[in-house]
Amino acid sequence: MLRPIAHRDFPFYTPKGAIPVGGALRDLLLGRRPQDLDFVAEDPRKAAQDAQSHLGGTLFPLDEERGQYRLVTGGLVLDFSPLEGSLEEDLLKRDFRLNALFWRQNRILGIRGADEDLNRRVLVPVREANLYEDHLRSLRAVRLAASLGLGLPGETRNALSRHARFLQAHLEALPARERVKEELSRLLLSPRAAWGLYLLERTGLLDVYLPELRLLVGLKQGGVHHLDGWQHTLSVLFHLAWLWPEAPLEARLAALYHDVGKPLTRRFDPEAGRFRFLGHAEVGAEVTGTSLEWLRFPKEAVERAKALVRRHMDRPPEGKPALRRFYFRRQDLLPALPYLMAADRLGTKGVEKEAWEVLEAYRETLSEPLPERPLLSGEEVMALLDLKPGPQVGRALEALLLAQAEGRVRTREEARAFLLYWKGDGTNTPA
């Protein structure tokens, strides 16, 4: 039986014959402004065309055979689907009670239990069987909980765990990797990403979607690490978002995967009396690349996450020239690398102060931006040093750019003097 949840306006254009449903109404009830709007209509194509005539934008079919259309306009995404049966029948097919809502005549209505879930700020499936109608729904539950700050009560966690065990036993039922990638991306970019990953592990969904990270759970590390491998990973992910709230996806992926190589490199060192993980950054970078490529993450994000994992153990040197040289050679990883290094240290015990030292030194040293190009062109270098086109010109430009980064060369006159010295030095290699 449908029941009223709230009296309120729907602050978006509603095409004739279309009914707003689902997550947009949930967001309005939670005090959020939605960007994804869902509508059901007896003729979804006509409703979508009506919306386009009023709002403009690009209209295209998502699944023309099933009558599903999407309009992208003005920062909004409007999805139109056919209404099959009554509204109550439609809502009973949805994933969670907080999404089983529709709007009509300035009222939001929903199925039994939706009002209770709203008051408690929790997610509860409409029916557990609905999780099996679209196998992505259990992962979406965790993503919604993390991104919206919703709780997963015991009944929901148990249902998700049962679904996770089903997926482990029926790999053919796994959702398309592109859809999984999208949900994981949105989870990682949410303010409560670390808590969402914790829920993935507790419900068994980590084993389904990120099994390579499961090996970190319970992995004892020793030394400055008072947390096991998985707890440390969650701490690093949390601290990265705390230090750098606008951290992009590849930085968060690197935080998630930075120690994935540790279970594969764990060896006991009798002299130190503890386990060591020599080479884990290099091994972890390869695991990261393989895992993210399998999940269909964009190539650029994969390569950047791999490089961050590979470099997260690099130790910044002391002294401004050396530190500028250090970051110059890693400038394609800035500012993610120092933030990842700092977050890694905040996830330990006893060396937390190094986190602030890393960030302070980075900010102070790079208060003057790194150079983007040499002060002299290739033609000028050839004329100055009497060189012909070839590798030697490239080495000269590389040496000059590095000297600029260190602060040893600031003007064109100094650049000429530096290159004359560089050539006469006899090494012809960057200093």
Short mmCIF file of N, CA, C and O in Angstrom, two decimals, residues 137-226:
data_model
loop_
_atom_site.label_atom_id
_atom_site.label_comp_id
_atom_site.label_asym_id
_atom_site.label_seq_id
_atom_site.Cartn_x
_atom_site.Cartn_y
_atom_site.Cartn_z
N ARG A 137 23.03 -4.41 -7.54
CA ARG A 137 22.34 -3.68 -6.48
C ARG A 137 23.01 -3.79 -5.12
O ARG A 137 22.94 -2.87 -4.31
N SER A 138 23.67 -4.89 -4.82
CA SER A 138 24.34 -5.00 -3.53
C SER A 138 25.53 -4.05 -3.46
O SER A 138 25.76 -3.40 -2.43
N LEU A 139 26.28 -3.94 -4.55
CA LEU A 139 27.39 -2.99 -4.59
C LEU A 139 26.85 -1.56 -4.53
O LEU A 139 27.42 -0.70 -3.85
N ARG A 140 25.74 -1.32 -5.20
CA ARG A 140 25.14 0.02 -5.18
C ARG A 140 24.69 0.38 -3.76
O ARG A 140 24.76 1.55 -3.36
N ALA A 141 24.24 -0.60 -2.99
CA ALA A 141 23.82 -0.32 -1.62
C ALA A 141 24.98 0.26 -0.81
O ALA A 141 24.81 1.24 -0.07
N VAL A 142 26.15 -0.32 -0.96
CA VAL A 142 27.32 0.17 -0.23
C VAL A 142 27.70 1.56 -0.74
O VAL A 142 28.03 2.46 0.04
N ARG A 143 27.66 1.76 -2.05
CA ARG A 143 27.99 3.07 -2.60
C ARG A 143 27.02 4.14 -2.12
O ARG A 143 27.42 5.25 -1.73
N LEU A 144 25.72 3.84 -2.11
CA LEU A 144 24.74 4.80 -1.64
C LEU A 144 24.93 5.11 -0.15
O LEU A 144 24.81 6.25 0.28
N ALA A 145 25.21 4.07 0.63
CA ALA A 145 25.43 4.28 2.06
C ALA A 145 26.60 5.22 2.29
O ALA A 145 26.53 6.13 3.12
N ALA A 146 27.69 5.03 1.53
CA ALA A 146 28.88 5.86 1.71
C ALA A 146 28.67 7.28 1.19
O ALA A 146 29.07 8.25 1.83
N SER A 147 28.03 7.42 0.05
CA SER A 147 27.90 8.74 -0.57
C SER A 147 26.80 9.57 0.07
O SER A 147 26.89 10.80 0.09
N LEU A 148 25.78 8.93 0.62
CA LEU A 148 24.65 9.66 1.21
C LEU A 148 24.66 9.65 2.73
O LEU A 148 23.80 10.28 3.35
N GLY A 149 25.61 8.96 3.34
CA GLY A 149 25.65 8.91 4.80
C GLY A 149 24.52 8.11 5.39
O GLY A 149 24.00 8.45 6.46
N LEU A 150 24.15 7.02 4.72
CA LEU A 150 23.05 6.17 5.20
C LEU A 150 23.60 4.94 5.89
O LEU A 150 24.68 4.44 5.55
N GLY A 151 22.86 4.43 6.85
CA GLY A 151 23.26 3.23 7.55
C GLY A 151 22.75 1.97 6.85
O GLY A 151 21.78 2.01 6.08
N LEU A 152 23.41 0.87 7.11
CA LEU A 152 22.96 -0.44 6.63
C LEU A 152 22.64 -1.28 7.87
O LEU A 152 23.54 -1.83 8.51
N PRO A 153 21.38 -1.38 8.24
CA PRO A 153 21.02 -2.17 9.43
C PRO A 153 21.35 -3.64 9.23
O PRO A 153 21.64 -4.09 8.11
N GLY A 154 21.28 -4.38 10.33
CA GLY A 154 21.67 -5.79 10.28
C GLY A 154 20.96 -6.58 9.21
O GLY A 154 21.58 -7.41 8.52
N GLU A 155 19.67 -6.37 9.04
CA GLU A 155 18.93 -7.13 8.03
C GLU A 155 19.45 -6.86 6.63
O GLU A 155 19.51 -7.77 5.79
N THR A 156 19.85 -5.61 6.37
CA THR A 156 20.39 -5.28 5.06
C THR A 156 21.77 -5.89 4.87
O THR A 156 22.07 -6.47 3.81
N ARG A 157 22.63 -5.80 5.88
CA ARG A 157 23.98 -6.37 5.76
C ARG A 157 23.90 -7.88 5.55
O ARG A 157 24.67 -8.44 4.76
N ASN A 158 22.98 -8.54 6.26
CA ASN A 158 22.84 -9.98 6.07
C ASN A 158 22.38 -10.31 4.66
O ASN A 158 22.87 -11.28 4.05
N ALA A 159 21.47 -9.51 4.12
CA ALA A 159 21.00 -9.74 2.75
C ALA A 159 22.14 -9.52 1.75
O ALA A 159 22.29 -10.29 0.79
N LEU A 160 22.95 -8.50 1.98
CA LEU A 160 24.08 -8.24 1.09
C LEU A 160 25.10 -9.37 1.18
O LEU A 160 25.69 -9.76 0.17
N SER A 161 25.32 -9.88 2.38
CA SER A 161 26.28 -10.99 2.54
C SER A 161 25.80 -12.24 1.82
O SER A 161 26.60 -12.95 1.19
N ARG A 162 24.51 -12.51 1.91
CA ARG A 162 23.98 -13.67 1.21
C ARG A 162 24.11 -13.49 -0.30
O ARG A 162 24.44 -14.43 -1.03
N HIS A 163 23.89 -12.28 -0.76
CA HIS A 163 24.03 -12.02 -2.19
C HIS A 163 25.49 -12.13 -2.62
O HIS A 163 25.79 -12.64 -3.71
N ALA A 164 26.41 -11.67 -1.77
CA ALA A 164 27.84 -11.79 -2.09
C ALA A 164 28.24 -13.25 -2.22
O ALA A 164 28.98 -13.63 -3.14
N ARG A 165 27.74 -14.10 -1.32
CA ARG A 165 28.06 -15.54 -1.41
C ARG A 165 27.48 -16.14 -2.68
O ARG A 165 28.10 -17.00 -3.32
N PHE A 166 26.29 -15.68 -3.07
CA PHE A 166 25.70 -16.15 -4.32
C PHE A 166 26.59 -15.78 -5.51
O PHE A 166 26.84 -16.61 -6.40
N LEU A 167 27.07 -14.54 -5.54
CA LEU A 167 27.90 -14.10 -6.66
C LEU A 167 29.22 -14.85 -6.71
O LEU A 167 29.73 -15.16 -7.80
N GLN A 168 29.77 -15.18 -5.54
CA GLN A 168 31.01 -15.95 -5.53
C GLN A 168 30.80 -17.35 -6.09
O GLN A 168 31.70 -17.92 -6.71
N ALA A 169 29.62 -17.87 -5.87
CA ALA A 169 29.31 -19.21 -6.37
C ALA A 169 28.79 -19.20 -7.80
O ALA A 169 28.72 -20.26 -8.44
N HIS A 170 28.42 -18.04 -8.31
CA HIS A 170 27.86 -17.94 -9.66
C HIS A 170 28.52 -16.76 -10.38
O HIS A 170 27.92 -15.69 -10.55
N LEU A 171 29.77 -16.96 -10.77
CA LEU A 171 30.53 -15.88 -11.39
C LEU A 171 29.89 -15.39 -12.68
O LEU A 171 30.10 -14.24 -13.08
N GLU A 172 29.12 -16.25 -13.31
CA GLU A 172 28.46 -15.84 -14.55
C GLU A 172 27.41 -14.76 -14.31
O GLU A 172 26.98 -14.07 -15.24
N ALA A 173 27.01 -14.58 -13.05
CA ALA A 173 25.99 -13.59 -12.73
C ALA A 173 26.59 -12.21 -12.44
O ALA A 173 25.84 -11.25 -12.23
N LEU A 174 27.92 -12.11 -12.42
CA LEU A 174 28.54 -10.82 -12.11
C LEU A 174 28.12 -9.75 -13.11
O LEU A 174 28.01 -10.01 -14.31
N PRO A 175 27.88 -8.54 -12.64
CA PRO A 175 27.51 -7.45 -13.56
C PRO A 175 28.65 -7.12 -14.51
O PRO A 175 29.81 -7.50 -14.29
N ALA A 176 28.33 -6.40 -15.58
CA ALA A 176 29.35 -5.96 -16.53
C ALA A 176 30.41 -5.15 -15.82
O ALA A 176 30.12 -4.36 -14.91
N ARG A 177 31.66 -5.34 -16.21
CA ARG A 177 32.76 -4.68 -15.52
C ARG A 177 32.65 -3.16 -15.60
O ARG A 177 33.07 -2.46 -14.67
N GLU A 178 32.13 -2.65 -16.70
CA GLU A 178 31.97 -1.20 -16.82
C GLU A 178 31.03 -0.65 -15.75
O GLU A 178 31.26 0.44 -15.20
N ARG A 179 29.98 -1.38 -15.44
CA ARG A 179 29.04 -0.95 -14.41
C ARG A 179 29.67 -1.04 -13.02
O ARG A 179 29.46 -0.18 -12.16
N VAL A 180 30.46 -2.09 -12.80
CA VAL A 180 31.17 -2.23 -11.53
C VAL A 180 32.15 -1.07 -11.36
O VAL A 180 32.23 -0.46 -10.28
N LYS A 181 32.88 -0.77 -12.41
CA LYS A 181 33.85 0.33 -12.37
C LYS A 181 33.18 1.65 -12.00
O LYS A 181 33.69 2.43 -11.21
N GLU A 182 32.00 1.89 -12.57
CA GLU A 182 31.29 3.13 -12.30
C GLU A 182 30.89 3.22 -10.83
O GLU A 182 31.04 4.26 -10.19
N GLU A 183 30.37 2.12 -10.27
CA GLU A 183 29.97 2.13 -8.86
C GLU A 183 31.18 2.29 -7.93
O GLU A 183 31.13 3.04 -6.96
N LEU A 184 32.27 1.59 -8.24
CA LEU A 184 33.47 1.71 -7.42
C LEU A 184 34.05 3.12 -7.48
O LEU A 184 34.53 3.65 -6.47
N SER A 185 33.99 3.73 -8.66
CA SER A 185 34.49 5.10 -8.80
C SER A 185 33.69 6.06 -7.95
O SER A 185 34.24 6.91 -7.23
N ARG A 186 32.38 5.94 -8.01
CA ARG A 186 31.53 6.83 -7.23
C ARG A 186 31.70 6.58 -5.73
O ARG A 186 31.62 7.51 -4.93
N LEU A 187 31.94 5.34 -5.37
CA LEU A 187 32.21 5.02 -3.96
C LEU A 187 33.50 5.69 -3.50
O LEU A 187 33.54 6.34 -2.44
N LEU A 188 34.57 5.55 -4.28
CA LEU A 188 35.86 6.10 -3.89
C LEU A 188 35.84 7.63 -3.84
O LEU A 188 36.57 8.24 -3.06
N LEU A 189 35.02 8.25 -4.66
CA LEU A 189 34.95 9.71 -4.70
C LEU A 189 34.01 10.28 -3.65
O LEU A 189 33.88 11.50 -3.54
N SER A 190 33.35 9.43 -2.89
CA SER A 190 32.42 9.89 -1.87
C SER A 190 33.19 10.33 -0.62
O SER A 190 34.32 9.87 -0.39
N PRO A 191 32.61 11.19 0.20
CA PRO A 191 33.31 11.65 1.41
C PRO A 191 33.59 10.54 2.42
O PRO A 191 34.48 10.68 3.25
N ARG A 192 32.84 9.47 2.36
CA ARG A 192 32.99 8.37 3.32
C ARG A 192 33.50 7.10 2.63
O ARG A 192 33.06 6.00 2.91
N ALA A 193 34.46 7.31 1.72
CA ALA A 193 34.97 6.18 0.93
C ALA A 193 35.54 5.08 1.81
O ALA A 193 35.31 3.89 1.57
N ALA A 194 36.30 5.45 2.84
CA ALA A 194 36.93 4.43 3.69
C ALA A 194 35.87 3.58 4.39
O ALA A 194 36.02 2.36 4.50
N TRP A 195 34.81 4.22 4.84
CA TRP A 195 33.73 3.46 5.48
C TRP A 195 33.04 2.55 4.47
O TRP A 195 32.69 1.41 4.79
N GLY A 196 32.87 3.03 3.25
CA GLY A 196 32.28 2.19 2.22
C GLY A 196 33.12 0.97 1.92
O GLY A 196 32.58 -0.14 1.76
N LEU A 197 34.45 1.13 1.86
CA LEU A 197 35.32 -0.03 1.64
C LEU A 197 35.28 -0.98 2.83
O LEU A 197 35.36 -2.20 2.66
N TYR A 198 35.14 -0.42 4.04
CA TYR A 198 34.97 -1.28 5.23
C TYR A 198 33.71 -2.13 5.09
O TYR A 198 33.72 -3.34 5.37
N LEU A 199 32.62 -1.52 4.62
CA LEU A 199 31.38 -2.26 4.43
C LEU A 199 31.53 -3.33 3.35
O LEU A 199 30.97 -4.43 3.47
N LEU A 200 32.28 -3.03 2.31
CA LEU A 200 32.52 -4.04 1.27
C LEU A 200 33.16 -5.28 1.88
O LEU A 200 32.78 -6.41 1.55
N GLU A 201 34.14 -5.06 2.74
CA GLU A 201 34.82 -6.21 3.35
C GLU A 201 33.89 -6.95 4.30
O GLU A 201 33.84 -8.19 4.30
N ARG A 202 33.14 -6.23 5.11
CA ARG A 202 32.29 -6.86 6.11
C ARG A 202 31.14 -7.65 5.49
O ARG A 202 30.67 -8.62 6.08
N THR A 203 30.69 -7.25 4.33
CA THR A 203 29.58 -7.96 3.68
C THR A 203 30.06 -9.06 2.73
O THR A 203 29.23 -9.80 2.19
N GLY A 204 31.36 -9.17 2.52
CA GLY A 204 31.88 -10.18 1.59
C GLY A 204 31.96 -9.70 0.16
O GLY A 204 32.43 -10.45 -0.71
N LEU A 205 31.55 -8.48 -0.10
CA LEU A 205 31.58 -7.96 -1.48
C LEU A 205 32.98 -7.61 -1.92
O LEU A 205 33.26 -7.54 -3.12
N LEU A 206 33.91 -7.39 -0.97
CA LEU A 206 35.30 -7.16 -1.34
C LEU A 206 35.86 -8.38 -2.06
O LEU A 206 36.59 -8.26 -3.05
N ASP A 207 35.50 -9.57 -1.57
CA ASP A 207 35.96 -10.81 -2.19
C ASP A 207 35.42 -10.96 -3.60
O ASP A 207 36.05 -11.58 -4.46
N VAL A 208 34.26 -10.39 -3.84
CA VAL A 208 33.63 -10.51 -5.15
C VAL A 208 34.27 -9.57 -6.16
O VAL A 208 34.62 -9.98 -7.28
N TYR A 209 34.46 -8.32 -5.78
CA TYR A 209 34.86 -7.30 -6.74
C TYR A 209 36.33 -6.90 -6.67
O TYR A 209 36.89 -6.47 -7.67
N LEU A 210 36.96 -7.02 -5.50
CA LEU A 210 38.37 -6.64 -5.34
C LEU A 210 39.11 -7.72 -4.57
O LEU A 210 39.69 -7.46 -3.51
N PRO A 211 39.12 -8.95 -5.05
CA PRO A 211 39.69 -10.05 -4.28
C PRO A 211 41.17 -9.89 -4.00
O PRO A 211 41.68 -10.43 -3.01
N GLU A 212 41.90 -9.15 -4.85
CA GLU A 212 43.33 -8.96 -4.62
C GLU A 212 43.59 -8.17 -3.33
O GLU A 212 44.65 -8.31 -2.72
N LEU A 213 42.62 -7.36 -2.90
CA LEU A 213 42.77 -6.60 -1.67
C LEU A 213 42.39 -7.41 -0.44
O LEU A 213 42.75 -7.06 0.69
N ARG A 214 41.67 -8.50 -0.63
CA ARG A 214 41.25 -9.34 0.49
C ARG A 214 42.44 -9.91 1.25
O ARG A 214 42.36 -10.16 2.46
N LEU A 215 43.57 -10.07 0.56
CA LEU A 215 44.76 -10.64 1.19
C LEU A 215 45.35 -9.70 2.25
O LEU A 215 46.15 -10.14 3.09
N LEU A 216 44.96 -8.44 2.22
CA LEU A 216 45.46 -7.49 3.22
C LEU A 216 44.75 -7.64 4.56
O LEU A 216 45.28 -7.20 5.59
N VAL A 217 43.56 -8.22 4.56
CA VAL A 217 42.78 -8.34 5.79
C VAL A 217 43.50 -9.28 6.76
O VAL A 217 43.79 -10.44 6.44
N GLY A 218 43.83 -8.76 7.94
CA GLY A 218 44.52 -9.56 8.94
C GLY A 218 46.02 -9.68 8.74
O GLY A 218 46.69 -10.37 9.51
N LEU A 219 46.57 -9.02 7.71
CA LEU A 219 48.00 -9.11 7.43
C LEU A 219 48.79 -8.28 8.46
O LEU A 219 48.73 -7.06 8.46
N LYS A 220 49.53 -8.96 9.31
CA LYS A 220 50.34 -8.28 10.32
C LYS A 220 51.59 -7.71 9.67
O LYS A 220 52.23 -8.36 8.84
N GLN A 221 51.94 -6.48 10.08
CA GLN A 221 53.06 -5.81 9.42
C GLN A 221 54.24 -5.59 10.37
O GLN A 221 55.39 -5.82 10.00
N GLY A 222 53.98 -5.10 11.57
CA GLY A 222 55.06 -4.86 12.51
C GLY A 222 55.72 -3.51 12.27
O GLY A 222 55.30 -2.72 11.42
N GLY A 223 56.78 -3.24 13.01
CA GLY A 223 57.47 -1.97 12.88
C GLY A 223 56.57 -0.83 13.31
O GLY A 223 55.95 -0.87 14.37
N VAL A 224 56.48 0.20 12.48
CA VAL A 224 55.65 1.36 12.82
C VAL A 224 54.17 1.09 12.54
O VAL A 224 53.33 1.94 12.82
N HIS A 225 53.87 -0.08 11.99
CA HIS A 225 52.49 -0.38 11.61
C HIS A 225 51.78 -1.09 12.76
O HIS A 225 52.01 -2.27 13.02
N HIS A 226 50.90 -0.37 13.42
CA HIS A 226 50.11 -0.96 14.51
C HIS A 226 48.80 -1.55 13.99
O HIS A 226 48.09 -2.23 14.72
#
